[in-house]
PDB file of C-alpha atoms in Angstrom:
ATOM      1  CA  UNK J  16      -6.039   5.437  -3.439  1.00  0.00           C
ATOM      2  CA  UNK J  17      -3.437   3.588  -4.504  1.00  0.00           C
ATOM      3  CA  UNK J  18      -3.295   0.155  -2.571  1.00  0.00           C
ATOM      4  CA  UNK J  19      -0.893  -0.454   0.176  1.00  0.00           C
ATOM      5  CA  UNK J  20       2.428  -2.030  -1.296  1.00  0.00           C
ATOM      6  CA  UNK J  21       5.915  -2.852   0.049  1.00  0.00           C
ATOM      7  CA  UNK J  22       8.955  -2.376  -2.282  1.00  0.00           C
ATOM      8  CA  UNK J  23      11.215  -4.782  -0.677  1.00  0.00           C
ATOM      9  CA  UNK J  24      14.650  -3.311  -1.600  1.00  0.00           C
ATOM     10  CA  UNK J  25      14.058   0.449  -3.214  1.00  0.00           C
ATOM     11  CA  UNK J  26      13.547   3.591  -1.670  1.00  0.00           C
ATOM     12  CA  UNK J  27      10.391   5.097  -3.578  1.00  0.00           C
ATOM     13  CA  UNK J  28       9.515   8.903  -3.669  1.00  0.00           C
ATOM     14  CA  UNK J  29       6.668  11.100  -4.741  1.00  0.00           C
ATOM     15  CA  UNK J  30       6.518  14.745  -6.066  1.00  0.00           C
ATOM     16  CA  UNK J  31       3.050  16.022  -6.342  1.00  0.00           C
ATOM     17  CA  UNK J  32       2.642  18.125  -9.555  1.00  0.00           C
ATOM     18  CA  UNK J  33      -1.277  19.043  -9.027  1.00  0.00           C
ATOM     19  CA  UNK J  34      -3.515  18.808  -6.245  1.00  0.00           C
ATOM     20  CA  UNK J  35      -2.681  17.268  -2.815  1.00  0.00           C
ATOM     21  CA  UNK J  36      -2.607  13.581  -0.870  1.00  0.00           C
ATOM     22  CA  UNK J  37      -1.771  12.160   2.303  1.00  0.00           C
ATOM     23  CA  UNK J  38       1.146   9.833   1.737  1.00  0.00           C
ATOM     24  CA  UNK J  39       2.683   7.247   4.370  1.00  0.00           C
ATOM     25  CA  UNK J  40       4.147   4.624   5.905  1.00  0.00           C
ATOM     26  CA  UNK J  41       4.630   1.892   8.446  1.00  0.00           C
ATOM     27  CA  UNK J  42       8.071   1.149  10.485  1.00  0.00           C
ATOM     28  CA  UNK J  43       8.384  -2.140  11.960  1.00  0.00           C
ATOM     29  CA  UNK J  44       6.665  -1.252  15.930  1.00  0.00           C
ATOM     30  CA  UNK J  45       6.056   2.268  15.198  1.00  0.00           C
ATOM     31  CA  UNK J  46       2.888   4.007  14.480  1.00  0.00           C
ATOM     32  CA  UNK J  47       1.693   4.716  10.924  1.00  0.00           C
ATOM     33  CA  UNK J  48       3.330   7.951   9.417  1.00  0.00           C
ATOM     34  CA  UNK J  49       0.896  10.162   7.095  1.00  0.00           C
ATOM     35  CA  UNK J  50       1.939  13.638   6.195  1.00  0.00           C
ATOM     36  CA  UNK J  51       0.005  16.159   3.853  1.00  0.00           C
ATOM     37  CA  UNK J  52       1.990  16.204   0.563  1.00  0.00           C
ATOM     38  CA  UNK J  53       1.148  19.495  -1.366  1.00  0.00           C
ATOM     39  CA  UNK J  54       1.604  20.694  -4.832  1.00  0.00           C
ATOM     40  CA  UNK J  55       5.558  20.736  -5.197  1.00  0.00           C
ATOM     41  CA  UNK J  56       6.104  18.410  -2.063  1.00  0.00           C
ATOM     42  CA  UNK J  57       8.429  15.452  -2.061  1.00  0.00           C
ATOM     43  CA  UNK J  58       7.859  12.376   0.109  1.00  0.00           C
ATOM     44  CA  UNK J  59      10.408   9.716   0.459  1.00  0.00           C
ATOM     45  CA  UNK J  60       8.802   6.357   1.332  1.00  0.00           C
ATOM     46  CA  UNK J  61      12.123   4.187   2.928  1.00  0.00           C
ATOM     47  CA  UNK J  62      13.217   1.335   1.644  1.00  0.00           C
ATOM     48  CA  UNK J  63      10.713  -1.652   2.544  1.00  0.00           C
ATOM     49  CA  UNK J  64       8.306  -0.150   4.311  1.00  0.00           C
ATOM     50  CA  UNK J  65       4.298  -0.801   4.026  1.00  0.00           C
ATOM     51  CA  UNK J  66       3.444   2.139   2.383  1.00  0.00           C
ATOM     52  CA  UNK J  67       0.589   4.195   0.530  1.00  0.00           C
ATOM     53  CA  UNK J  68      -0.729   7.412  -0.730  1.00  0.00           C
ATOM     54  CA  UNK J  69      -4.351   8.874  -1.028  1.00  0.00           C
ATOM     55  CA  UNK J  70      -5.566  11.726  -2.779  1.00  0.00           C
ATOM     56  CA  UNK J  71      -7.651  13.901  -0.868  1.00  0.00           C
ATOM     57  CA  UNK J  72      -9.056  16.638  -2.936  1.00  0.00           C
ATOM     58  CA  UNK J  73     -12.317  16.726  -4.817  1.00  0.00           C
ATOM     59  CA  UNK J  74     -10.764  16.975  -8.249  1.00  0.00           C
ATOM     60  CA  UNK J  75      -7.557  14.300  -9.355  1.00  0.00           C
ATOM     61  CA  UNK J  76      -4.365  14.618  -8.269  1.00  0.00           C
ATOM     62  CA  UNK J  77      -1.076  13.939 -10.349  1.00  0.00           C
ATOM     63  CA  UNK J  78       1.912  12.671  -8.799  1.00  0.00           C
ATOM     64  CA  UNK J  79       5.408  11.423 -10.426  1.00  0.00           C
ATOM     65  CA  UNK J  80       7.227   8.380  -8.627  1.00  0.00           C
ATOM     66  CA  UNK J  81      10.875   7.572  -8.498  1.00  0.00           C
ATOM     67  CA  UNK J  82      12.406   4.367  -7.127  1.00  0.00           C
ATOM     68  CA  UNK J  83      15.852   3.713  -6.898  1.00  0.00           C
ATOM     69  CA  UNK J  84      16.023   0.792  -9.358  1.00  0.00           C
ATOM     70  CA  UNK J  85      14.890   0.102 -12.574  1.00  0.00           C
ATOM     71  CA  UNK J  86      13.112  -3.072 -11.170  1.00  0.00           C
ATOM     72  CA  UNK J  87      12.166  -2.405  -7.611  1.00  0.00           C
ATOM     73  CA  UNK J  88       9.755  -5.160  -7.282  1.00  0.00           C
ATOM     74  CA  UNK J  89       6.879  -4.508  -5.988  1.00  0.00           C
ATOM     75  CA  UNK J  90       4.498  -6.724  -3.264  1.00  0.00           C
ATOM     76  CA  UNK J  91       1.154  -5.415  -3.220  1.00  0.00           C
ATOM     77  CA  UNK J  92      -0.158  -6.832   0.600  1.00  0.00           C
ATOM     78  CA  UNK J  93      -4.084  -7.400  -0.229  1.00  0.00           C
ATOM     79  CA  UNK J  94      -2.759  -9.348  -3.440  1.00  0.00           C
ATOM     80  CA  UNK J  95      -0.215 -11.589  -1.261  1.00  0.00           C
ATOM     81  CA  UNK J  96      -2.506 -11.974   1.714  1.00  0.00           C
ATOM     82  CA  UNK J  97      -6.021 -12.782   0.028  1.00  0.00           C
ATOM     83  CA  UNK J  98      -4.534 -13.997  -3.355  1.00  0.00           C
ATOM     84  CA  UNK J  99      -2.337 -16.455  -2.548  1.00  0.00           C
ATOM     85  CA  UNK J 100      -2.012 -19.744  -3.835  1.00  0.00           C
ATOM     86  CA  UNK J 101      -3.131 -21.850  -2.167  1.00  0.00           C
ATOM     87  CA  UNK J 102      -4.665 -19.658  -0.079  1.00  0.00           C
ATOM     88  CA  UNK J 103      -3.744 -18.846   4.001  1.00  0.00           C
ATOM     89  CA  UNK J 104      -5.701 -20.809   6.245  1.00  0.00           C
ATOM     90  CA  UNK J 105      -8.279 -18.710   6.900  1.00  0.00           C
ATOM     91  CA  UNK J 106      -8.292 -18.904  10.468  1.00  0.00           C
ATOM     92  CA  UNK J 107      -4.577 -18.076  10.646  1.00  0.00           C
ATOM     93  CA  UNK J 108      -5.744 -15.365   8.655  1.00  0.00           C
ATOM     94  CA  UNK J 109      -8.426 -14.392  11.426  1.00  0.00           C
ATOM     95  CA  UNK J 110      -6.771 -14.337  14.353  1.00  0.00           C
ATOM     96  CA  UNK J 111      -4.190 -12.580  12.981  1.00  0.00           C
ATOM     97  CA  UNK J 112      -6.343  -9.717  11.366  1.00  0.00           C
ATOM     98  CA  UNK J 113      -8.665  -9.969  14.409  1.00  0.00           C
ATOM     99  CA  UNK J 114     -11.812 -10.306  12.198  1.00  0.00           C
ATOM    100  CA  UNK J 115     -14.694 -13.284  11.902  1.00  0.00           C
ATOM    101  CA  UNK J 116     -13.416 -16.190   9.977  1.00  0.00           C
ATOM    102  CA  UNK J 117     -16.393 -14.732   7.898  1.00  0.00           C
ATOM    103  CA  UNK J 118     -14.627 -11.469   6.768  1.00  0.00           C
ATOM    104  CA  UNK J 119     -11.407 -13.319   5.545  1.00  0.00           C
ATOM    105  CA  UNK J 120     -13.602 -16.094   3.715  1.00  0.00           C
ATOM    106  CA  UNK J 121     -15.367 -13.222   1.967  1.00  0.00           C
ATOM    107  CA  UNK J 122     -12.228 -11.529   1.509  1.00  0.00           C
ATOM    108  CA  UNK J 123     -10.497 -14.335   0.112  1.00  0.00           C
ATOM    109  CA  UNK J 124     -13.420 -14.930  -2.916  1.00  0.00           C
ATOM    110  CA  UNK J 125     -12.368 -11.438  -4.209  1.00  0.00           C
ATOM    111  CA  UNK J 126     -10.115 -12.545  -6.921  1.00  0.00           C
ATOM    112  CA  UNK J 127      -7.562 -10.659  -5.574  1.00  0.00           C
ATOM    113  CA  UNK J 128      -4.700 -10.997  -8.642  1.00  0.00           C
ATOM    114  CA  UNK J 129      -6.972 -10.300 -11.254  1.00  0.00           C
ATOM    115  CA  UNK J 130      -9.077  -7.202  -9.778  1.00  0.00           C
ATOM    116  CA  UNK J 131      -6.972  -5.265  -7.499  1.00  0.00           C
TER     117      UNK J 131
END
């Protein structure tokens, strides 16, 4: 699985070359969107939306990205959330994940930058 990831001001897409995934995203107040994307298949993820893609088969799966910029810049969420510097209170970080304090504190000691 690649993790989810916002590209703030490019329009990504996907083609699948081999095997399949689900692929989606998030709209500001909308439910998540996840589609099946099969050998061949295009998905379009829209311009700065939360957004991810998991393979799904047993064996790899090979897909070719586009953006719509040479530098798209890319904000991986886990990174920005747990990695930060210095880090997000962590009981901001609780209430707003609705999780024990506990959970973001071990969370947090993940080295986030370096290992995911």
């Amino acid at each position: 699985m690649k993790p989810t990831r916002r590209v703030p001001s490019r329009t990504r897409s996907i083609s699948v070359a081999l095997g399949w995934m689900w692929g989606g995203f998030t709209p500001p107040g909308a439910n998540v969107w996840i589609r099946l994307i099969n050998k061949g298949d295009v998905f379009v993820f829209p311009q700065g939306l939360i957004h991810f893609q998991l393979n799904i088969g047993r064996e790899n799966a090979v897909a070719i990205a586009a953006l719509s910029s040479q530098n798209p810049g890319v904000i991986t969420v886990a990174n920005t959330v747990f990695g930060s510097n210095p880090a997000i209170n962590d009981d901001v970080l609780a209430k707003a994940l609705q999780v024990d304090k506990k959970v973001v504190d071990h969370l947090q000691s993940l080295f986030w930058t370096e290992n995911h």
